[in-house]
Amino acid sequence: MIAEYWDGHPMYFGLIKDKVFDFDTNMLELSTVTVDDLFSNRYTFGVANYDDGDLSIESQTLRAALVQVLQRGMAWGGTWPLPFDFVSPTVEGGAFSQDWKRHDWKRISDLVKIIQSQDGGPDLAFVPKVTAQSYARWDVHTGSPRIDGPTIDLPVSVRRSLAKGVRLKQAGGDMASGTMVRGEGLGKGRPYGWAGFMDGPAMVVRDTARDMVANDANLMSIAQGDLKRLRSPTEQYEYDLVVGDASNPFPIRDLRLGTRFNFRHSGNAYRAAESQTHYLVAMAHDTSNPHIVNPEVQPL
């Protein structure tokens, strides 16, 4: 594992997947993945536990169901457990129920995707930390649907803003007036869910359909979640965060998935003055430019 610290604070723990050494340059190149990548190679059972591989979730909230799926991915002892501390409830009564059978051969990552595809599906974040005994662990946050997080003030129409290269991207290419989700089966008996007639900008009919392995009762919820995401054009601000200016310090410890930015600008030729809350869903960092972080945000 490789660990990256900023100002003495752990920001990234990456599991080393591949290594390449260049003899001419004496450079070692590492390819790393985040810890959740392990769930793409774990099923609801282990190689010696197939007969116990059915998984049933009954009357739980989506965030609790997501935790229970992750816990199944660590359930068989030996080297299965991972150094996780679950911040969100592990049991919480709600409306979500689903049965997965072992003969469906579903990976844990597949089940995570199914739950997150529901209407109001929870966000998920693995936040690295170091214990007092110097052990690496992760706090696991599941949202309802958003993850709780700190807020950073981010005015952009000031002389020394923490945000640089601000751009506004608006895209309507994936807009839909109706969505359909096909379940398992063939022919006229194949189940499906649908959503339509949702308020939004005027548009011609443009329907979409996709496949999803889920309980028939959840197909409507998945379709509804798809339409909420696709009914209107997406609007996304893009900017770089300046984190290495000693005279204009950035609260680096507060930068993690789920962080909110209080984004404000005084207006320009294209956009009137506005204030928005931006929600951090991803970020990138190039060590060759240590003073800049590239966030991916969504307006709330």
mmCIF file of C-alpha atoms in Angstrom:
data_model
loop_
_atom_site.group_PDB
_atom_site.id
_atom_site.type_symbol
_atom_site.label_atom_id
_atom_site.label_comp_id
_atom_site.label_asym_id
_atom_site.label_seq_id
_atom_site.Cartn_x
_atom_site.Cartn_y
_atom_site.Cartn_z
ATOM 1 C CA MET A 1 0.000 0.000 0.000
ATOM 2 C CA ILE A 2 1.108 3.559 -0.658
ATOM 3 C CA ALA A 3 -0.017 6.423 1.590
ATOM 4 C CA GLU A 4 -0.113 10.102 0.661
ATOM 5 C CA TYR A 5 -0.111 12.722 3.390
ATOM 6 C CA TRP A 6 -0.812 16.455 3.066
ATOM 7 C CA ASP A 7 0.334 18.590 5.986
ATOM 8 C CA GLY A 8 0.683 15.439 8.062
ATOM 9 C CA HIS A 9 -2.886 14.350 7.318
ATOM 10 C CA PRO A 10 -3.629 11.103 5.394
ATOM 11 C CA MET A 11 -5.482 11.884 2.171
ATOM 12 C CA TYR A 12 -5.046 8.722 0.100
ATOM 13 C CA PHE A 13 -4.294 5.068 0.766
ATOM 14 C CA GLY A 14 -3.784 3.169 -2.475
ATOM 15 C CA LEU A 15 -3.398 -0.585 -2.854
ATOM 16 C CA ILE A 16 -0.521 -1.300 -5.231
ATOM 17 C CA LYS A 17 -1.842 -3.276 -8.181
ATOM 18 C CA ASP A 18 1.037 -3.159 -10.675
ATOM 19 C CA LYS A 19 4.682 -2.044 -10.696
ATOM 20 C CA VAL A 20 6.912 -1.180 -13.643
ATOM 21 C CA PHE A 21 10.615 -0.391 -13.221
ATOM 22 C CA ASP A 22 12.460 1.483 -15.974
ATOM 23 C CA PHE A 23 16.158 0.488 -16.036
ATOM 24 C CA ASP A 24 17.196 3.532 -18.083
ATOM 25 C CA THR A 25 15.660 6.142 -15.815
ATOM 26 C CA ASN A 26 15.756 4.216 -12.524
ATOM 27 C CA MET A 27 12.093 5.109 -12.104
ATOM 28 C CA LEU A 28 9.502 2.849 -10.492
ATOM 29 C CA GLU A 29 5.930 3.362 -11.710
ATOM 30 C CA LEU A 30 3.118 2.222 -9.419
ATOM 31 C CA SER A 31 -0.517 1.621 -10.349
ATOM 32 C CA THR A 32 -2.830 1.787 -7.358
ATOM 33 C CA VAL A 33 -6.538 1.303 -6.663
ATOM 34 C CA THR A 34 -8.763 2.406 -3.815
ATOM 35 C CA VAL A 35 -9.768 -0.169 -1.229
ATOM 36 C CA ASP A 36 -13.303 -0.599 -2.619
ATOM 37 C CA ASP A 37 -11.778 -2.180 -5.736
ATOM 38 C CA LEU A 38 -11.464 -5.372 -3.680
ATOM 39 C CA PHE A 39 -15.241 -5.813 -3.800
ATOM 40 C CA SER A 40 -15.128 -6.335 -7.570
ATOM 41 C CA ASN A 41 -13.519 -9.724 -6.826
ATOM 42 C CA ARG A 42 -15.659 -10.789 -3.877
ATOM 43 C CA TYR A 43 -19.002 -12.553 -4.101
ATOM 44 C CA THR A 44 -21.711 -13.169 -1.513
ATOM 45 C CA PHE A 45 -19.787 -16.325 -0.667
ATOM 46 C CA GLY A 46 -16.196 -17.552 -0.558
ATOM 47 C CA VAL A 47 -14.671 -20.535 -2.339
ATOM 48 C CA ALA A 48 -15.625 -22.784 0.591
ATOM 49 C CA ASN A 49 -18.936 -21.098 1.491
ATOM 50 C CA TYR A 50 -21.072 -21.411 -1.657
ATOM 51 C CA ASP A 51 -23.972 -23.126 0.121
ATOM 52 C CA ASP A 52 -24.234 -20.171 2.523
ATOM 53 C CA GLY A 53 -24.092 -17.533 -0.213
ATOM 54 C CA ASP A 54 -27.722 -16.357 -0.269
ATOM 55 C CA LEU A 55 -28.138 -12.806 1.031
ATOM 56 C CA SER A 56 -31.460 -11.370 2.187
ATOM 57 C CA ILE A 57 -32.048 -7.777 3.249
ATOM 58 C CA GLU A 58 -35.427 -7.012 4.780
ATOM 59 C CA SER A 59 -37.008 -3.612 5.449
ATOM 60 C CA GLN A 60 -33.875 -1.488 5.715
ATOM 61 C CA THR A 61 -32.966 2.022 4.665
ATOM 62 C CA LEU A 62 -30.801 2.165 1.574
ATOM 63 C CA ARG A 63 -27.742 3.303 3.513
ATOM 64 C CA ALA A 64 -28.096 0.469 6.037
ATOM 65 C CA ALA A 65 -28.606 -2.031 3.192
ATOM 66 C CA LEU A 66 -25.390 -0.780 1.608
ATOM 67 C CA VAL A 67 -23.480 -1.324 4.855
ATOM 68 C CA GLN A 68 -24.891 -4.847 5.175
ATOM 69 C CA VAL A 69 -23.759 -5.669 1.639
ATOM 70 C CA LEU A 70 -20.234 -4.441 2.436
ATOM 71 C CA GLN A 71 -20.228 -6.466 5.636
ATOM 72 C CA ARG A 72 -21.134 -9.596 3.646
ATOM 73 C CA GLY A 73 -18.058 -8.890 1.568
ATOM 74 C CA MET A 74 -15.945 -9.346 4.711
ATOM 75 C CA ALA A 75 -17.946 -12.097 6.410
ATOM 76 C CA TRP A 76 -15.977 -15.329 6.046
ATOM 77 C CA GLY A 77 -13.068 -14.900 8.452
ATOM 78 C CA GLY A 78 -9.406 -15.399 7.637
ATOM 79 C CA THR A 79 -8.217 -12.678 5.254
ATOM 80 C CA TRP A 80 -11.750 -11.465 4.419
ATOM 81 C CA PRO A 81 -12.088 -8.694 7.071
ATOM 82 C CA LEU A 82 -10.923 -5.214 6.087
ATOM 83 C CA PRO A 83 -9.856 -2.388 8.465
ATOM 84 C CA PHE A 84 -13.169 -0.511 8.247
ATOM 85 C CA ASP A 85 -15.059 1.529 10.825
ATOM 86 C CA PHE A 86 -18.659 2.094 9.757
ATOM 87 C CA VAL A 87 -19.770 5.618 10.591
ATOM 88 C CA SER A 88 -23.354 5.116 9.381
ATOM 89 C CA PRO A 89 -25.953 2.791 10.959
ATOM 90 C CA THR A 90 -25.520 -0.897 10.201
ATOM 91 C CA VAL A 91 -29.191 -1.615 10.934
ATOM 92 C CA GLU A 92 -31.918 0.934 10.255
ATOM 93 C CA GLY A 93 -35.555 0.205 9.462
ATOM 94 C CA GLY A 94 -36.763 1.327 6.037
ATOM 95 C CA ALA A 95 -38.558 0.376 2.838
ATOM 96 C CA PHE A 96 -35.829 -1.521 0.972
ATOM 97 C CA SER A 97 -35.925 -5.325 0.726
ATOM 98 C CA GLN A 98 -34.087 -7.634 -1.627
ATOM 99 C CA ASP A 99 -33.055 -11.275 -1.906
ATOM 100 C CA TRP A 100 -29.938 -12.326 -3.777
ATOM 101 C CA LYS A 101 -29.391 -16.011 -4.484
ATOM 102 C CA ARG A 102 -25.943 -17.567 -4.605
ATOM 103 C CA HIS A 103 -26.604 -19.072 -8.034
ATOM 104 C CA ASP A 104 -26.871 -15.524 -9.461
ATOM 105 C CA TRP A 105 -23.105 -15.158 -8.839
ATOM 106 C CA LYS A 106 -23.318 -11.504 -7.928
ATOM 107 C CA ARG A 107 -20.203 -9.670 -6.874
ATOM 108 C CA ILE A 108 -20.356 -7.338 -3.900
ATOM 109 C CA SER A 109 -19.618 -4.435 -6.260
ATOM 110 C CA ASP A 110 -22.699 -5.431 -8.317
ATOM 111 C CA LEU A 111 -24.912 -5.242 -5.244
ATOM 112 C CA VAL A 112 -23.458 -1.860 -4.283
ATOM 113 C CA LYS A 113 -24.360 -0.562 -7.746
ATOM 114 C CA ILE A 114 -27.924 -1.898 -7.488
ATOM 115 C CA ILE A 115 -28.518 -0.155 -4.166
ATOM 116 C CA GLN A 116 -26.972 3.108 -5.328
ATOM 117 C CA SER A 117 -29.171 3.001 -8.471
ATOM 118 C CA GLN A 118 -32.370 3.204 -6.416
ATOM 119 C CA ASP A 119 -34.287 6.460 -6.180
ATOM 120 C CA GLY A 120 -32.435 8.231 -3.364
ATOM 121 C CA GLY A 121 -29.527 5.795 -3.564
ATOM 122 C CA PRO A 122 -26.784 6.564 -1.016
ATOM 123 C CA ASP A 123 -23.348 7.960 -1.733
ATOM 124 C CA LEU A 124 -20.404 5.988 -0.407
ATOM 125 C CA ALA A 125 -16.976 7.146 0.746
ATOM 126 C CA PHE A 126 -13.942 5.397 2.251
ATOM 127 C CA VAL A 127 -12.010 8.016 4.233
ATOM 128 C CA PRO A 128 -8.448 7.035 5.248
ATOM 129 C CA LYS A 129 -7.157 7.552 8.760
ATOM 130 C CA VAL A 130 -4.286 6.453 10.986
ATOM 131 C CA THR A 131 -4.889 5.117 14.493
ATOM 132 C CA ALA A 132 -2.933 6.079 17.594
ATOM 133 C CA GLN A 133 -1.033 2.809 17.104
ATOM 134 C CA SER A 134 -0.044 3.930 13.538
ATOM 135 C CA TYR A 135 -2.340 1.437 11.791
ATOM 136 C CA ALA A 136 -4.082 2.382 8.559
ATOM 137 C CA ARG A 137 -7.878 2.192 8.632
ATOM 138 C CA TRP A 138 -10.846 3.640 6.742
ATOM 139 C CA ASP A 139 -13.997 5.330 8.000
ATOM 140 C CA VAL A 140 -16.873 4.136 5.782
ATOM 141 C CA HIS A 141 -19.548 6.767 5.203
ATOM 142 C CA THR A 142 -22.898 6.020 3.569
ATOM 143 C CA GLY A 143 -25.271 8.892 2.833
ATOM 144 C CA SER A 144 -28.995 9.430 2.933
ATOM 145 C CA PRO A 145 -28.496 10.062 0.091
ATOM 146 C CA ARG A 146 -25.636 12.544 0.564
ATOM 147 C CA ILE A 147 -22.730 12.036 2.936
ATOM 148 C CA ASP A 148 -22.345 14.496 5.796
ATOM 149 C CA GLY A 149 -19.224 16.598 5.531
ATOM 150 C CA PRO A 150 -17.539 19.893 6.442
ATOM 151 C CA THR A 151 -18.178 23.160 4.580
ATOM 152 C CA ILE A 152 -15.402 25.301 3.056
ATOM 153 C CA ASP A 153 -16.074 28.923 2.115
ATOM 154 C CA LEU A 154 -15.166 29.501 -1.556
ATOM 155 C CA PRO A 155 -15.717 33.027 -2.918
ATOM 156 C CA VAL A 156 -14.403 33.234 -6.491
ATOM 157 C CA SER A 157 -14.817 36.951 -7.293
ATOM 158 C CA VAL A 158 -12.051 38.035 -4.949
ATOM 159 C CA ARG A 159 -8.433 38.874 -5.649
ATOM 160 C CA ARG A 160 -6.968 35.848 -3.860
ATOM 161 C CA SER A 161 -9.553 33.127 -4.341
ATOM 162 C CA LEU A 162 -8.836 29.507 -3.436
ATOM 163 C CA ALA A 163 -10.509 28.546 -6.750
ATOM 164 C CA LYS A 164 -8.754 29.120 -10.091
ATOM 165 C CA GLY A 165 -9.760 28.442 -13.713
ATOM 166 C CA VAL A 166 -13.512 28.479 -13.003
ATOM 167 C CA ARG A 167 -15.615 27.065 -15.844
ATOM 168 C CA LEU A 168 -19.329 26.265 -16.146
ATOM 169 C CA LYS A 169 -20.266 23.169 -18.157
ATOM 170 C CA GLN A 170 -23.891 22.610 -19.231
ATOM 171 C CA ALA A 171 -24.833 19.401 -21.068
ATOM 172 C CA GLY A 172 -28.191 18.193 -22.357
ATOM 173 C CA GLY A 173 -27.131 15.301 -24.573
ATOM 174 C CA ASP A 174 -28.343 12.651 -22.107
ATOM 175 C CA MET A 175 -31.679 14.265 -21.242
ATOM 176 C CA ALA A 176 -34.694 11.943 -21.205
ATOM 177 C CA SER A 177 -38.442 12.451 -20.887
ATOM 178 C CA GLY A 178 -38.990 8.856 -19.795
ATOM 179 C CA THR A 179 -36.895 5.985 -18.478
ATOM 180 C CA MET A 180 -37.407 2.230 -18.460
ATOM 181 C CA VAL A 181 -35.455 -0.453 -16.620
ATOM 182 C CA ARG A 182 -35.644 -4.085 -17.769
ATOM 183 C CA GLY A 183 -35.329 -6.891 -15.230
ATOM 184 C CA GLU A 184 -34.402 -10.528 -15.748
ATOM 185 C CA GLY A 185 -36.354 -12.712 -18.137
ATOM 186 C CA LEU A 186 -37.288 -13.180 -21.776
ATOM 187 C CA GLY A 187 -40.263 -12.409 -23.959
ATOM 188 C CA LYS A 188 -43.536 -10.856 -22.915
ATOM 189 C CA GLY A 189 -43.132 -11.923 -19.298
ATOM 190 C CA ARG A 190 -39.961 -9.929 -18.755
ATOM 191 C CA PRO A 191 -40.498 -7.451 -15.864
ATOM 192 C CA TYR A 192 -39.735 -3.790 -16.226
ATOM 193 C CA GLY A 193 -40.103 -0.504 -14.389
ATOM 194 C CA TRP A 194 -40.744 2.909 -15.860
ATOM 195 C CA ALA A 195 -40.892 6.598 -14.960
ATOM 196 C CA GLY A 196 -42.259 9.582 -16.878
ATOM 197 C CA PHE A 197 -44.298 12.762 -16.702
ATOM 198 C CA MET A 198 -41.801 14.532 -14.469
ATOM 199 C CA ASP A 199 -41.632 18.324 -14.389
ATOM 200 C CA GLY A 200 -38.693 19.806 -16.244
ATOM 201 C CA PRO A 201 -37.660 21.893 -19.248
ATOM 202 C CA ALA A 202 -39.742 21.596 -22.423
ATOM 203 C CA MET A 203 -38.420 18.844 -24.692
ATOM 204 C CA VAL A 204 -39.525 16.366 -27.342
ATOM 205 C CA VAL A 205 -40.106 12.752 -26.305
ATOM 206 C CA ARG A 206 -36.794 11.017 -25.672
ATOM 207 C CA ASP A 207 -36.975 7.725 -23.784
ATOM 208 C CA THR A 208 -34.160 5.499 -22.559
ATOM 209 C CA ALA A 209 -34.042 1.855 -21.466
ATOM 210 C CA ARG A 210 -31.401 -0.221 -19.719
ATOM 211 C CA ASP A 211 -31.002 -3.627 -18.083
ATOM 212 C CA MET A 212 -30.645 -4.130 -14.340
ATOM 213 C CA VAL A 213 -30.659 -7.315 -12.288
ATOM 214 C CA ALA A 214 -32.871 -6.401 -9.331
ATOM 215 C CA ASN A 215 -36.028 -7.502 -7.563
ATOM 216 C CA ASP A 216 -39.055 -6.720 -9.702
ATOM 217 C CA ALA A 217 -40.446 -4.486 -6.945
ATOM 218 C CA ASN A 218 -37.366 -2.238 -7.125
ATOM 219 C CA LEU A 219 -37.361 -1.653 -10.889
ATOM 220 C CA MET A 220 -39.782 1.288 -10.609
ATOM 221 C CA SER A 221 -37.571 2.947 -7.994
ATOM 222 C CA ILE A 222 -34.497 2.529 -10.189
ATOM 223 C CA ALA A 223 -36.327 4.020 -13.184
ATOM 224 C CA GLN A 224 -37.490 6.950 -11.038
ATOM 225 C CA GLY A 225 -33.922 7.593 -9.899
ATOM 226 C CA ASP A 226 -32.717 7.504 -13.510
ATOM 227 C CA LEU A 227 -35.320 10.061 -14.597
ATOM 228 C CA LYS A 228 -34.520 12.455 -11.761
ATOM 229 C CA ARG A 229 -30.936 12.426 -12.956
ATOM 230 C CA LEU A 230 -31.735 12.744 -16.679
ATOM 231 C CA ARG A 231 -34.842 14.961 -16.884
ATOM 232 C CA SER A 232 -32.938 18.273 -16.899
ATOM 233 C CA PRO A 233 -29.614 19.316 -18.409
ATOM 234 C CA THR A 234 -26.636 18.737 -16.166
ATOM 235 C CA GLU A 235 -24.869 21.827 -14.945
ATOM 236 C CA GLN A 236 -21.448 21.523 -13.424
ATOM 237 C CA TYR A 237 -18.832 23.992 -12.327
ATOM 238 C CA GLU A 238 -15.205 23.049 -12.836
ATOM 239 C CA TYR A 239 -12.282 24.690 -11.050
ATOM 240 C CA ASP A 240 -8.893 24.024 -9.505
ATOM 241 C CA LEU A 241 -8.285 24.411 -5.797
ATOM 242 C CA VAL A 242 -5.108 26.161 -4.674
ATOM 243 C CA VAL A 243 -3.922 24.231 -1.606
ATOM 244 C CA GLY A 244 -0.255 25.183 -1.275
ATOM 245 C CA ASP A 245 -0.278 28.988 -0.853
ATOM 246 C CA ALA A 246 1.070 29.675 2.641
ATOM 247 C CA SER A 247 -0.266 33.243 2.563
ATOM 248 C CA ASN A 248 -3.778 32.016 1.697
ATOM 249 C CA PRO A 249 -4.046 28.696 3.548
ATOM 250 C CA PHE A 250 -6.502 26.018 2.498
ATOM 251 C CA PRO A 251 -8.204 23.833 5.169
ATOM 252 C CA ILE A 252 -6.733 20.641 3.758
ATOM 253 C CA ARG A 253 -8.021 18.426 6.583
ATOM 254 C CA ASP A 254 -11.587 19.229 5.542
ATOM 255 C CA LEU A 255 -11.073 18.088 1.946
ATOM 256 C CA ARG A 256 -12.722 14.691 1.414
ATOM 257 C CA LEU A 257 -15.643 13.124 -0.379
ATOM 258 C CA GLY A 258 -18.797 14.753 0.972
ATOM 259 C CA THR A 259 -17.183 18.147 1.611
ATOM 260 C CA ARG A 260 -19.374 21.147 0.748
ATOM 261 C CA PHE A 261 -18.093 24.341 -0.857
ATOM 262 C CA ASN A 262 -19.955 27.589 -0.252
ATOM 263 C CA PHE A 263 -19.372 28.773 -3.850
ATOM 264 C CA ARG A 264 -20.115 32.459 -4.541
ATOM 265 C CA HIS A 265 -19.440 34.803 -7.444
ATOM 266 C CA SER A 266 -20.546 38.372 -8.183
ATOM 267 C CA GLY A 267 -21.676 37.754 -11.769
ATOM 268 C CA ASN A 268 -20.267 38.248 -15.263
ATOM 269 C CA ALA A 269 -21.397 38.659 -18.895
ATOM 270 C CA TYR A 270 -22.886 35.136 -18.981
ATOM 271 C CA ARG A 271 -24.063 34.434 -15.469
ATOM 272 C CA ALA A 272 -25.773 36.540 -12.841
ATOM 273 C CA ALA A 273 -24.403 36.729 -9.329
ATOM 274 C CA GLU A 274 -25.185 33.579 -7.396
ATOM 275 C CA SER A 275 -24.377 31.476 -4.378
ATOM 276 C CA GLN A 276 -24.408 27.676 -4.548
ATOM 277 C CA THR A 277 -23.466 24.762 -2.363
ATOM 278 C CA HIS A 278 -21.159 22.405 -4.231
ATOM 279 C CA TYR A 279 -20.822 18.794 -3.094
ATOM 280 C CA LEU A 280 -17.482 17.027 -3.607
ATOM 281 C CA VAL A 281 -17.909 13.635 -5.338
ATOM 282 C CA ALA A 282 -14.330 13.035 -6.568
ATOM 283 C CA MET A 283 -10.943 14.695 -6.711
ATOM 284 C CA ALA A 284 -7.650 14.262 -8.509
ATOM 285 C CA HIS A 285 -4.140 15.342 -7.570
ATOM 286 C CA ASP A 286 -0.935 15.337 -9.613
ATOM 287 C CA THR A 287 2.181 15.206 -7.442
ATOM 288 C CA SER A 288 4.117 17.079 -10.141
ATOM 289 C CA ASN A 289 1.943 20.107 -9.280
ATOM 290 C CA PRO A 290 1.544 19.769 -5.505
ATOM 291 C CA HIS A 291 -0.278 23.078 -5.006
ATOM 292 C CA ILE A 292 -3.352 22.193 -7.087
ATOM 293 C CA VAL A 293 -6.263 19.779 -6.494
ATOM 294 C CA ASN A 294 -8.847 19.100 -9.197
ATOM 295 C CA PRO A 295 -12.257 18.544 -7.595
ATOM 296 C CA GLU A 296 -15.404 17.133 -9.203
ATOM 297 C CA VAL A 297 -18.462 18.750 -7.655
ATOM 298 C CA GLN A 298 -22.239 18.655 -7.975
ATOM 299 C CA PRO A 299 -24.581 21.515 -7.037
ATOM 300 C CA LEU A 300 -26.980 20.773 -4.180
#
